Coordinates of C-alpha atoms in Angstrom, one line a residue:
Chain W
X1032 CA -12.7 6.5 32.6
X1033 CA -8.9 5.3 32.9
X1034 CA -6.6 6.8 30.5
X1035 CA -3.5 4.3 29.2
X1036 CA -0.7 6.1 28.9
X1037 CA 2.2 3.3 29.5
X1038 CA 3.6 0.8 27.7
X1039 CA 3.7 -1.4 30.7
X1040 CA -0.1 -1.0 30.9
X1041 CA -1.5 -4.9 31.0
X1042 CA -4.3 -4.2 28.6
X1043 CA -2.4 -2.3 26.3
X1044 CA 0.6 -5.0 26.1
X1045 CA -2.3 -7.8 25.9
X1046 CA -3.7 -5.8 22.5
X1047 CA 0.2 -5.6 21.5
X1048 CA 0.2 -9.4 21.3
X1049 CA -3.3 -10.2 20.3
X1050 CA -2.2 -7.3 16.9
X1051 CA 1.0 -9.8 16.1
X1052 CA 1.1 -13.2 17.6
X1053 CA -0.9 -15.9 16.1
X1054 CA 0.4 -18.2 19.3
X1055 CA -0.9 -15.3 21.9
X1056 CA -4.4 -15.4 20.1
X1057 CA -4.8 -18.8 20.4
X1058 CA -3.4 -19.1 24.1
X1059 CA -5.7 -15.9 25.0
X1060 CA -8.7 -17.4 22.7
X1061 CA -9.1 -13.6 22.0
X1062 CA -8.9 -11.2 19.1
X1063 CA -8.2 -7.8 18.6
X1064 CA -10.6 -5.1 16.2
X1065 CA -9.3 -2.2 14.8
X1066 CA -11.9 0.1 13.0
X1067 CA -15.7 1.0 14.0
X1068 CA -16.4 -1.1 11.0
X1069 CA -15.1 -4.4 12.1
X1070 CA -16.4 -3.6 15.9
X1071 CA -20.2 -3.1 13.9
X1072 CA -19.4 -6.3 12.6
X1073 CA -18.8 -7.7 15.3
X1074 CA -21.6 -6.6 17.2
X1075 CA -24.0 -7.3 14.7
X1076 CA -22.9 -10.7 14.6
X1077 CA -23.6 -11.1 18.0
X1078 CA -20.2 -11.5 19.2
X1079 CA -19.6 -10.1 22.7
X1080 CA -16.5 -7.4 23.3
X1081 CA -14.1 -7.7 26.5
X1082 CA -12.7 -4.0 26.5
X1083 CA -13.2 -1.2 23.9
X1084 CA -10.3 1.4 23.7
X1085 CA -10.7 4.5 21.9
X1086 CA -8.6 7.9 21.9
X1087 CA -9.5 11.0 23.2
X1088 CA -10.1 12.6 19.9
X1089 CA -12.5 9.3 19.2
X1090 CA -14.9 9.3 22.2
X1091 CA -16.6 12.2 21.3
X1092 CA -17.2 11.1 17.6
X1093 CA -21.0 10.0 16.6
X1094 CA -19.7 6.6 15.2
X1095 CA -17.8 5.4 18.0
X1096 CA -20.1 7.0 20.9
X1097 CA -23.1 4.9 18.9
X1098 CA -20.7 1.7 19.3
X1099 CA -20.0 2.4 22.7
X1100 CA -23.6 2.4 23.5
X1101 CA -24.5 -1.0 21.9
X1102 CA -21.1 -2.6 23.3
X1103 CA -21.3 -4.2 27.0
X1104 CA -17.5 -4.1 27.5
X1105 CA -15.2 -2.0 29.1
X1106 CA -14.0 1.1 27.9
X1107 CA -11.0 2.5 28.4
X1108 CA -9.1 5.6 26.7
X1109 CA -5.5 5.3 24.7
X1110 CA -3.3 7.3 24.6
X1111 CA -2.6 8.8 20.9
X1112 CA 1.0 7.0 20.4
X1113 CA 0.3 4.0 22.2
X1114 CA -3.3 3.8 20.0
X1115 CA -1.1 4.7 16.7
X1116 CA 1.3 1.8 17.5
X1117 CA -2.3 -0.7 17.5
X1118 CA -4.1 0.4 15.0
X1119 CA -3.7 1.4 11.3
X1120 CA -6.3 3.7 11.2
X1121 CA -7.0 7.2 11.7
X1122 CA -6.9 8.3 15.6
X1123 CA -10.0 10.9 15.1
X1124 CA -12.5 8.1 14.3
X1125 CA -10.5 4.9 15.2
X1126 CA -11.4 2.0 17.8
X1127 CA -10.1 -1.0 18.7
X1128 CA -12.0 -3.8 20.4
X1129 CA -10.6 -7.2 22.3
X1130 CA -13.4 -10.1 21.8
X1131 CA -13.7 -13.7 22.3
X1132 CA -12.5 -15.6 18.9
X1133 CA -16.1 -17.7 17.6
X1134 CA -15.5 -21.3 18.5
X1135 CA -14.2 -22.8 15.3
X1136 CA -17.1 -24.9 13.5
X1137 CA -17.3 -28.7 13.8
X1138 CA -16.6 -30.1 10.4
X1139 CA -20.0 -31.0 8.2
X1140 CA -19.4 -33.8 5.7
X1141 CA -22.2 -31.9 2.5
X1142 CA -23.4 -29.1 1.8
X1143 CA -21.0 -26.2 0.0
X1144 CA -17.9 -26.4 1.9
X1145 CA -14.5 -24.2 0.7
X1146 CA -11.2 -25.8 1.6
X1147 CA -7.8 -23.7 1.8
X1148 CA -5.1 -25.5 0.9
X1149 CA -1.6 -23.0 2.2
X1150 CA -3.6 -19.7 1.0
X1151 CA -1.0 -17.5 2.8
X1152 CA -1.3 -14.0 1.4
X1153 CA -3.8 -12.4 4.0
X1154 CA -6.0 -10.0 1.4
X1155 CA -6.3 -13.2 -0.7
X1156 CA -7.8 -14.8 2.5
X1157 CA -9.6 -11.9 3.7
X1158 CA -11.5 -11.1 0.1
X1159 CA -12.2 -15.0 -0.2
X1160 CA -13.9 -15.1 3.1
X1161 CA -16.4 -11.7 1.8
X1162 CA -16.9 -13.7 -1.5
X1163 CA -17.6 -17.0 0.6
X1164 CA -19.8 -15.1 2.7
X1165 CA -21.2 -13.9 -0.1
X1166 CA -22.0 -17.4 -2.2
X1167 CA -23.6 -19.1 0.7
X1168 CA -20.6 -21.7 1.4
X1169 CA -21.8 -23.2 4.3
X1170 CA -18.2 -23.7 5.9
X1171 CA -14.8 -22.9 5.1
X1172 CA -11.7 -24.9 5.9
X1173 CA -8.6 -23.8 5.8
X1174 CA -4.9 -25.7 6.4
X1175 CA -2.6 -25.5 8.7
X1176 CA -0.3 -23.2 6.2
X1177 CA -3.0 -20.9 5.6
X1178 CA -2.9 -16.9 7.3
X1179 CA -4.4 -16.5 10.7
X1180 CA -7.8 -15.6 10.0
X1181 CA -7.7 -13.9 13.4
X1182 CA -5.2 -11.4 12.5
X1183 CA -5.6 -7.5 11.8
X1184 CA -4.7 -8.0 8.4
X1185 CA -7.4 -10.4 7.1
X1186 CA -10.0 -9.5 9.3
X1187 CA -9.8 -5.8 7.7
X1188 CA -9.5 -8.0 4.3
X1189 CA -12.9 -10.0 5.6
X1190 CA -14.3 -7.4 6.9
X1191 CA -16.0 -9.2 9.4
X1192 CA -17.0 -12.0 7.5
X1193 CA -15.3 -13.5 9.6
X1194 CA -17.9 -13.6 12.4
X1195 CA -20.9 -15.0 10.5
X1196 CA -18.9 -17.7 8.4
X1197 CA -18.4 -21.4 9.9
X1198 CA -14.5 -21.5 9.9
X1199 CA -12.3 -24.9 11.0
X1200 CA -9.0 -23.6 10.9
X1201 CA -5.9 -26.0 11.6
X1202 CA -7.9 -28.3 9.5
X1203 CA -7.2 -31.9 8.4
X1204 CA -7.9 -31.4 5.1
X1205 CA -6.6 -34.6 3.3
X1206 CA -9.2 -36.4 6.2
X1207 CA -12.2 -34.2 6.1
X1208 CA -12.2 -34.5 2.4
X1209 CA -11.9 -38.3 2.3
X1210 CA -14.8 -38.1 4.6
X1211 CA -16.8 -35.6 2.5
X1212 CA -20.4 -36.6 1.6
X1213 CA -20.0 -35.7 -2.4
X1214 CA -17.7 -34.5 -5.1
X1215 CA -14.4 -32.5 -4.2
X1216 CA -13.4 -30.4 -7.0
X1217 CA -9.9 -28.4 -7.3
X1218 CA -8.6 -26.8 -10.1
X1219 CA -6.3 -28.7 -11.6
X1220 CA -4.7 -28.8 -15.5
X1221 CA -4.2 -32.5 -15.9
X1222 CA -7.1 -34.4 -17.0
X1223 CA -9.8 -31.6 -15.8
X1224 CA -13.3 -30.3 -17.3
X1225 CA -13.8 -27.4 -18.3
X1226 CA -15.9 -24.8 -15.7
X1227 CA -18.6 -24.4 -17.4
X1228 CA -19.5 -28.1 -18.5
X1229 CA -18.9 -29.3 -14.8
X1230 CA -21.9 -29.8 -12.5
X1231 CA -21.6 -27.4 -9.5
X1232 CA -24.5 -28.3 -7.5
X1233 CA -25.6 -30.3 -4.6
X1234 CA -23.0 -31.3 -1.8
X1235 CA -19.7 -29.9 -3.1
X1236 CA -16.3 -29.7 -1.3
X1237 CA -13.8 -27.0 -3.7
X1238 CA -10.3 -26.5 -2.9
X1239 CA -8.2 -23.4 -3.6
X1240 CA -4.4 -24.4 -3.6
X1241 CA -1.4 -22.0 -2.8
X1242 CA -0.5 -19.0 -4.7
X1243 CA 2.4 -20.4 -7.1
X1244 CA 2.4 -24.2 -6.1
X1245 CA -1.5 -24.3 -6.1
X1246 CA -3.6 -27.4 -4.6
X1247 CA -0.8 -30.3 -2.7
X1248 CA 0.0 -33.3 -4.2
X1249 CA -2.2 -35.3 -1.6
X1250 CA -5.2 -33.7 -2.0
X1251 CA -4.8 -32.6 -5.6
X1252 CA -5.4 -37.1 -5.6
X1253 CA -8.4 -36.7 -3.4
X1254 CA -10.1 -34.5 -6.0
X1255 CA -12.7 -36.3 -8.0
X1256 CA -13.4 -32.9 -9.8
X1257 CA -10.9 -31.6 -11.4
X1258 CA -11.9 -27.9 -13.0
X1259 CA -10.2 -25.5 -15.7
X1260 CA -11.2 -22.0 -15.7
X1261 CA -10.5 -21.5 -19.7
X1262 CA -8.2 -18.9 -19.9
X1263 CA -7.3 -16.7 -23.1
X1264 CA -3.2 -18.3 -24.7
X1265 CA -0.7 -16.4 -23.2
X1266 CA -2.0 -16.6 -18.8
X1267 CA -1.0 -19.7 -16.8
X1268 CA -3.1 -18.9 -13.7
X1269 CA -5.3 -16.6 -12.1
X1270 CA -5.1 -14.8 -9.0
X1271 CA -6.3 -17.7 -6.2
X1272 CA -9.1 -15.0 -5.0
X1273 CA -10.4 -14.4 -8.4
X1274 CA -10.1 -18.1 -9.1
X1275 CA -12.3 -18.8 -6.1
X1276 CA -14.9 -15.9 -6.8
X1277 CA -15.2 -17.5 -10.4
X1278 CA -16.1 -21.1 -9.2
X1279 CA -17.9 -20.0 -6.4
X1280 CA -20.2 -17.8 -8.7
X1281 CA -20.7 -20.4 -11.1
X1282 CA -22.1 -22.6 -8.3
X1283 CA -24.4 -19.7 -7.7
X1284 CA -25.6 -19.4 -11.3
X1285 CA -26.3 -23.1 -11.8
X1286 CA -28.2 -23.3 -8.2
X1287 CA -30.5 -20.6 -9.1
Chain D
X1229 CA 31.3 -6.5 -15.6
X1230 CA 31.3 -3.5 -14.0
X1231 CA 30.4 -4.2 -9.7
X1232 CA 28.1 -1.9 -8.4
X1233 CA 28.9 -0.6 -4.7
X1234 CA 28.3 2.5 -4.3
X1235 CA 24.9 4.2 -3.5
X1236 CA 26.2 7.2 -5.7
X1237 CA 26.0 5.1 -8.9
X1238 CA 23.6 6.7 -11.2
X1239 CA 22.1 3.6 -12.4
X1240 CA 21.6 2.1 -8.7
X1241 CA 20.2 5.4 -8.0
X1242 CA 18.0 5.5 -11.4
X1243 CA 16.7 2.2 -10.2
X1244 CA 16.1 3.3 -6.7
X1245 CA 13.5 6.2 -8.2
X1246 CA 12.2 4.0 -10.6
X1247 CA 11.1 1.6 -7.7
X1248 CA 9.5 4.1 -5.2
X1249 CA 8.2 7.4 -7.8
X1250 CA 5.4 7.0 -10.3
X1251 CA 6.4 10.6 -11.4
X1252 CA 10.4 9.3 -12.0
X1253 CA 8.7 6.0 -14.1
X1254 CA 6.9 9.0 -16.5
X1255 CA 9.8 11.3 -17.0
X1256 CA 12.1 8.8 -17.8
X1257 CA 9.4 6.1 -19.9
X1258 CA 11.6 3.7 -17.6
X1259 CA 10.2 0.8 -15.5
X1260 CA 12.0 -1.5 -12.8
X1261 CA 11.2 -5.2 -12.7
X1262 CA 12.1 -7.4 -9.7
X1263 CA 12.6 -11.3 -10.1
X1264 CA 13.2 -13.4 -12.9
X1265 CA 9.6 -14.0 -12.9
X1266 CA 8.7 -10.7 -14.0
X1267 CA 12.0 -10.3 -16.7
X1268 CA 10.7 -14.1 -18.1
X1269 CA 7.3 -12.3 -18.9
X1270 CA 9.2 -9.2 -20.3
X1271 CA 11.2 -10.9 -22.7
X1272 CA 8.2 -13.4 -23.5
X1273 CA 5.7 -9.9 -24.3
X1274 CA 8.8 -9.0 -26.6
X1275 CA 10.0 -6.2 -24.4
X1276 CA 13.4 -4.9 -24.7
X1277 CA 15.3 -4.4 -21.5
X1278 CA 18.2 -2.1 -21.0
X1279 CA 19.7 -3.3 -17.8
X1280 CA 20.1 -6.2 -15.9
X1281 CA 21.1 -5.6 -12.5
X1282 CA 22.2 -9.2 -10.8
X1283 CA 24.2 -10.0 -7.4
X1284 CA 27.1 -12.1 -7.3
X1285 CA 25.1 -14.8 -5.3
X1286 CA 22.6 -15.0 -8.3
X1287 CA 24.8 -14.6 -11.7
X1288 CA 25.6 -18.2 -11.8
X1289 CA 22.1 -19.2 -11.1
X1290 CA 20.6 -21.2 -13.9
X1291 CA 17.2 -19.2 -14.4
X1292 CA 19.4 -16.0 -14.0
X1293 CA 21.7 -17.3 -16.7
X1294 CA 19.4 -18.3 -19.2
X1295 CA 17.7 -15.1 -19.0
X1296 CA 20.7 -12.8 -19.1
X1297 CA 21.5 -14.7 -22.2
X1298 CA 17.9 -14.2 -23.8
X1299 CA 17.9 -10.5 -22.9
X1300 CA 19.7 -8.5 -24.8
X1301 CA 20.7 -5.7 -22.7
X1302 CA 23.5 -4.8 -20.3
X1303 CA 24.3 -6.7 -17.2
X1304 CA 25.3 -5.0 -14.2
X1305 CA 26.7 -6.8 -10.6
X1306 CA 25.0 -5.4 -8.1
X1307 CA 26.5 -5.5 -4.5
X1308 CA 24.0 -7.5 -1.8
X1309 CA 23.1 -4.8 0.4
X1310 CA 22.2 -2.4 -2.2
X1311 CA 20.1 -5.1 -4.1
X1312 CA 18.4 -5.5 -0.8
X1313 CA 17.1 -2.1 -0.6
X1314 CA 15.4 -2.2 -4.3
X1315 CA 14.3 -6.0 -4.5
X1316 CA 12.0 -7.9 -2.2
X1317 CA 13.3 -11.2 -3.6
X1318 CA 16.0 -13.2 -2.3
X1319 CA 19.6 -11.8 -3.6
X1320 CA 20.5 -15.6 -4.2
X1321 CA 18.0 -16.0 -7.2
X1322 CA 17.3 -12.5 -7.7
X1323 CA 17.5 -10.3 -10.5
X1324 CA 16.1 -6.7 -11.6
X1325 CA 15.7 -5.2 -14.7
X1326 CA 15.2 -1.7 -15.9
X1327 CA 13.0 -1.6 -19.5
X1328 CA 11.0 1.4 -20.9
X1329 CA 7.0 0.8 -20.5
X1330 CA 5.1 0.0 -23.6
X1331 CA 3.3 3.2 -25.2
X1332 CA 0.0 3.6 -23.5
X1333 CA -2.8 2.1 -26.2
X1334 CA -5.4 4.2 -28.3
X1335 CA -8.8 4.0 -26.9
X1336 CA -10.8 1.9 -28.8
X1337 CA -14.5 2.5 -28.8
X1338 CA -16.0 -1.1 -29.2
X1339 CA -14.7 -5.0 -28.0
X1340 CA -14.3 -5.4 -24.5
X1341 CA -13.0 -2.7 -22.4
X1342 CA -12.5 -2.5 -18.4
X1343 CA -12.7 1.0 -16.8
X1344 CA -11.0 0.9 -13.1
X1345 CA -12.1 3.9 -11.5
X1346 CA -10.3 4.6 -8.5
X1347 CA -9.1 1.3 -7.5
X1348 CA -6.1 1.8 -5.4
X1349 CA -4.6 -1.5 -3.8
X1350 CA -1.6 -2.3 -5.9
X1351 CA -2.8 -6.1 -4.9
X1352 CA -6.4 -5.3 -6.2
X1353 CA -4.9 -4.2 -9.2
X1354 CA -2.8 -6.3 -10.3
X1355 CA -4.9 -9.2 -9.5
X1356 CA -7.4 -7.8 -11.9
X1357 CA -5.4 -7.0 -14.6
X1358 CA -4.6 -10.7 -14.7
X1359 CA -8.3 -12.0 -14.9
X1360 CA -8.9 -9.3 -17.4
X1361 CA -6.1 -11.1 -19.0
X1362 CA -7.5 -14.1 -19.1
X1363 CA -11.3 -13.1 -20.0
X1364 CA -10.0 -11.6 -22.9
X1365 CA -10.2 -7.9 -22.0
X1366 CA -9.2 -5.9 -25.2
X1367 CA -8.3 -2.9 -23.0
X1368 CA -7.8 -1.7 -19.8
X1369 CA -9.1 2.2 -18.7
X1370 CA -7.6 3.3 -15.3
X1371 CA -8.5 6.3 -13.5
X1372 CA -6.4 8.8 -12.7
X1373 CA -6.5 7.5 -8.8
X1374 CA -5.8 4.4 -9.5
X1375 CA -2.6 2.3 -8.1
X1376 CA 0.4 2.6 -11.4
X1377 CA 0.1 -0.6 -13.3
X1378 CA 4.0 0.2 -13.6
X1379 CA 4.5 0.4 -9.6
X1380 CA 6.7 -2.6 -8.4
X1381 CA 3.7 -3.4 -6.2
X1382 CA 1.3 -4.2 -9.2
X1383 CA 3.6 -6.1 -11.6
X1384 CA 4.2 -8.2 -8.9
X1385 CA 0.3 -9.0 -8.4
X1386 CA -0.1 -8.6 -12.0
X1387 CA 2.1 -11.0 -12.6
X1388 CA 3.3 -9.8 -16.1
X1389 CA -0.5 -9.1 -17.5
X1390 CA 1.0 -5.4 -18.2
X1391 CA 3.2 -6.6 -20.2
X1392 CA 0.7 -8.2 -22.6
X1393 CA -2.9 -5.9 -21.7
X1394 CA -3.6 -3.0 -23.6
X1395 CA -3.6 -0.3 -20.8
X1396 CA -4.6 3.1 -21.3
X1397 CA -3.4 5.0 -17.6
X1398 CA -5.0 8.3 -16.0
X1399 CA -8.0 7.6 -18.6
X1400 CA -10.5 10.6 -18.8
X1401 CA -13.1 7.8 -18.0
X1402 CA -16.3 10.0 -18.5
X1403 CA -15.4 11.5 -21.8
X1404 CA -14.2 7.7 -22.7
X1405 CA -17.4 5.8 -21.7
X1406 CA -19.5 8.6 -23.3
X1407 CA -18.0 7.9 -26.9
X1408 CA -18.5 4.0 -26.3
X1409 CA -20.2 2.3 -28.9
X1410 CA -22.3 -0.4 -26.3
X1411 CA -23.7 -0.4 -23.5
X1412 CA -21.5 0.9 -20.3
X1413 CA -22.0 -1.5 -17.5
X1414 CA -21.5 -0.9 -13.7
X1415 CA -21.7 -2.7 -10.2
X1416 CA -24.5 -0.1 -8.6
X1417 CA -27.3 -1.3 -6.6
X1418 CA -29.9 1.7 -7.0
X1419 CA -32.0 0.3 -10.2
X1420 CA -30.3 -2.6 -11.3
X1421 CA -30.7 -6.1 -13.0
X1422 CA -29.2 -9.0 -11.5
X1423 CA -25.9 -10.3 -13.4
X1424 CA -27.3 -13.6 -13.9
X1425 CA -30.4 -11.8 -16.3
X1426 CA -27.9 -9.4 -18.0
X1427 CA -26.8 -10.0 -21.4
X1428 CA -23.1 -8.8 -21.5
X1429 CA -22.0 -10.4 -25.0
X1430 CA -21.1 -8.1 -27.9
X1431 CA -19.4 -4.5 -27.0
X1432 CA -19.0 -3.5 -23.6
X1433 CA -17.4 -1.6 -21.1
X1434 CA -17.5 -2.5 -17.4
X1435 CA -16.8 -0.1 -15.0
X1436 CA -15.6 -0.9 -11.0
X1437 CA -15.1 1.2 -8.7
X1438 CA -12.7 1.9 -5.8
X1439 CA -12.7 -0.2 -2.5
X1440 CA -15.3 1.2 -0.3
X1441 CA -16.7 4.3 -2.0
X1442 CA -17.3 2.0 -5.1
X1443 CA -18.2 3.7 -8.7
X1444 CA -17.9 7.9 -8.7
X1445 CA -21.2 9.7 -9.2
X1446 CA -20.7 10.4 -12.8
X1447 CA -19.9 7.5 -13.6
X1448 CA -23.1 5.9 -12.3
X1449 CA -24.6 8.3 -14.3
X1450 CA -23.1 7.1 -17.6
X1451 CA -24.1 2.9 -16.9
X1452 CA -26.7 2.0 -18.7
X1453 CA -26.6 -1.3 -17.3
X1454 CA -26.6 -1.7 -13.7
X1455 CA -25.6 -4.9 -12.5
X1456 CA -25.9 -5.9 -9.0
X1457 CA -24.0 -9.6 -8.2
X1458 CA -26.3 -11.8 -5.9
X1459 CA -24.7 -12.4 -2.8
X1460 CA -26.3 -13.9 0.5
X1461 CA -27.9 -11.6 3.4
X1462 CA -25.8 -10.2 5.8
X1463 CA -23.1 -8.6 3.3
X1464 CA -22.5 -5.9 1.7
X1465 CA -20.2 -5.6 -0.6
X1466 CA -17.2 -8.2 -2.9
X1467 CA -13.8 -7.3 -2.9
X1468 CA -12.9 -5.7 -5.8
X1469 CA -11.1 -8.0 -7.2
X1470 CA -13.3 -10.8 -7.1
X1471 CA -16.3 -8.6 -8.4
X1472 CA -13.9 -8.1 -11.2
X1473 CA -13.9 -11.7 -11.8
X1474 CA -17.1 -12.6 -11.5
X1475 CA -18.3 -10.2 -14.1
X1476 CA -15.5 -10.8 -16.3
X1477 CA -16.2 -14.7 -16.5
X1478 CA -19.8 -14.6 -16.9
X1479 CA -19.4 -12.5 -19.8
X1480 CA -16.4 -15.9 -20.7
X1481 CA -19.4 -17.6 -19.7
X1482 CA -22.2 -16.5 -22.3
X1483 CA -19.9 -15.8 -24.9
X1484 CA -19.1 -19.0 -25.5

């Protein structure tokens, strides 16, 4: 098995870029994975690795030997500093995969769809995607000013949902939400319903706005469903994740 | 007004402990806030600050103006660079603030109580001290390895909810839920009743636990009603956060 040890090493400066540059994901169409959890993910979603790269105090641990067995890539060994300057876990156990990014979902027009509107905080994006995942939203759209859902940081926020979850990213969302088949609901102060008198079920598109600013001006006039999460007096606004676990949630409860 | 330039000035270098050590925040009772933002929620929870620390760019700002003249405390010029290494905001609308932390509350043993128990993202936390906020949380427990509510980090995601929350810090949480009057809820899976079958009006305490590991063994032990949150096949586990706010609000929910 090769061992990188230089900077110059192709594969090594390829992971570089795929850990930082939106722009060098896209042109490469590849991702990079840092942790045995987000490679599991991976695998069990049936995503297919290029190259694994592991240290030497790695190979020889269970985790990573079991996830070197079930991976048809390459694997290669990384040097300790070159690995630390990749990854933000521990070298002992730690692992970093390159894979093909999923091809992005073609739009549906019903169903449970979540649309991002310049969500760019990438924990807030990561924990929405678990709690999409999690609610059964069928696809989840997310604007053009929204974080990479690509990068290290919110696929270690997402952990991994990521790979199961029916993403359009780059989306259109003023024209894929004039197209939707049903009610698109935001929350919104002026001239909304409360939550919890609101009916949640059947085809639904619900936008998330922006942390501070919250939904745009042009799609906060596409909304047809304009929701208030009551709050007690003294709190203007919740955390945009939180806000989206709380609708989300209440569309499980009344589709039960 | 006094200009501060030198890195040797005790109050720069009060400030600069105050920002980065949890154990300088306890032996001196003293807090830092960064950004107008967070001295507007101050001043609005009826918190008295002692300092104002602005830079020459920001003291004829507006917001900046109308603040220093709310707060009644003295104002300090604070040289760009230096402002730079203790603010993440801009210098041109920026503003910090050193105030003493409220007194930690007295347990109460009935209401509404959330027990954090080893939740360590400053983002996590914060975000949840704002939707406990908003739910109407009467107190807040934290752990003793939980992020500092007082940490620049988490009054930034908390937005100010400190300011206002009745927060009881490095919280014996076993001795604590043990002398609750109600039942002591948790997120577990082993034995427990879905969320949506629970009945969480009247006294409670709800317990979450820390990213990954979730609630601590004894802990688990004390709940006497396990909750588990529906969620779709194929994950796992919420984000803490958002598992936070999903609880929270049904409990908004049914107690309406």
């Amino acid at each position: 098995m090769e061992l990188i040890q230089s900077t110059q090493n192709p594969l090594y400066k390829l992971a570089g870029k795929l850990a930082t540059h939106r722009r060098d994901r896209l042109k490469q169409g590849l991702m990079l994975l840092d942790g045995t959890h987000l490679v599991a993910a991976a695998l069990d979603a049936g995503l297919a690795l290029q190259h694994v790269l592991v240290t030497q105090a790695a190979i020889n641990n269970p985790e990573c030997v079991a996830l070197v067995k079930r991976a048809d890539a390459r694997v290669h060994l990384l040097d300790e500093p070159l690995f630390a300057t990749l990854s933000e876990l521990p070298s002992l156990t730690g692992m970093l995969a390159i894979a093909a990014m999923p091809a992005p979902a073609t739009p549906q027009r019903g169903g449970l769809v979540l649309a991002l509107d310049g969500v760019q905080d990438p924990g807030n994006v990561g924990s929405i995607l678990r709690t999409a995942l999690a609610a059964g939203v069928g696809q989840v759209w997310l604007s053009p000013g929204c974080a990479d859902v690509w990068s290290p940081k919110v696929l270690r926020a997402g952990m991994g949902a990521q790979f199961v979850l029916a993403l359009h990213e780059r989306a259109n969302l003023p024209a894929l939400l004039a197209a939707f088949d049903g009610p698109v609901a935001a929350t919104l102060l002026e001239g909304s319903v409360d939550l919890y008198d609101a009916d949640l079920r059947g085809n639904l598109a619900l936008v998330l706005g922006a942390e501070g600013q919250g939904v745009s001006p042009d799609i906060a006039a596409l909304a047809t469903l304009r929701l208030r999460i009551p709050m007690a007096p003294g709190i203007e606004s919740l955390n945009v994740g939180a806000a989206a676990a709380i609708c989300l949630y209440e569309r499980v409860r009344q589709s039960r």
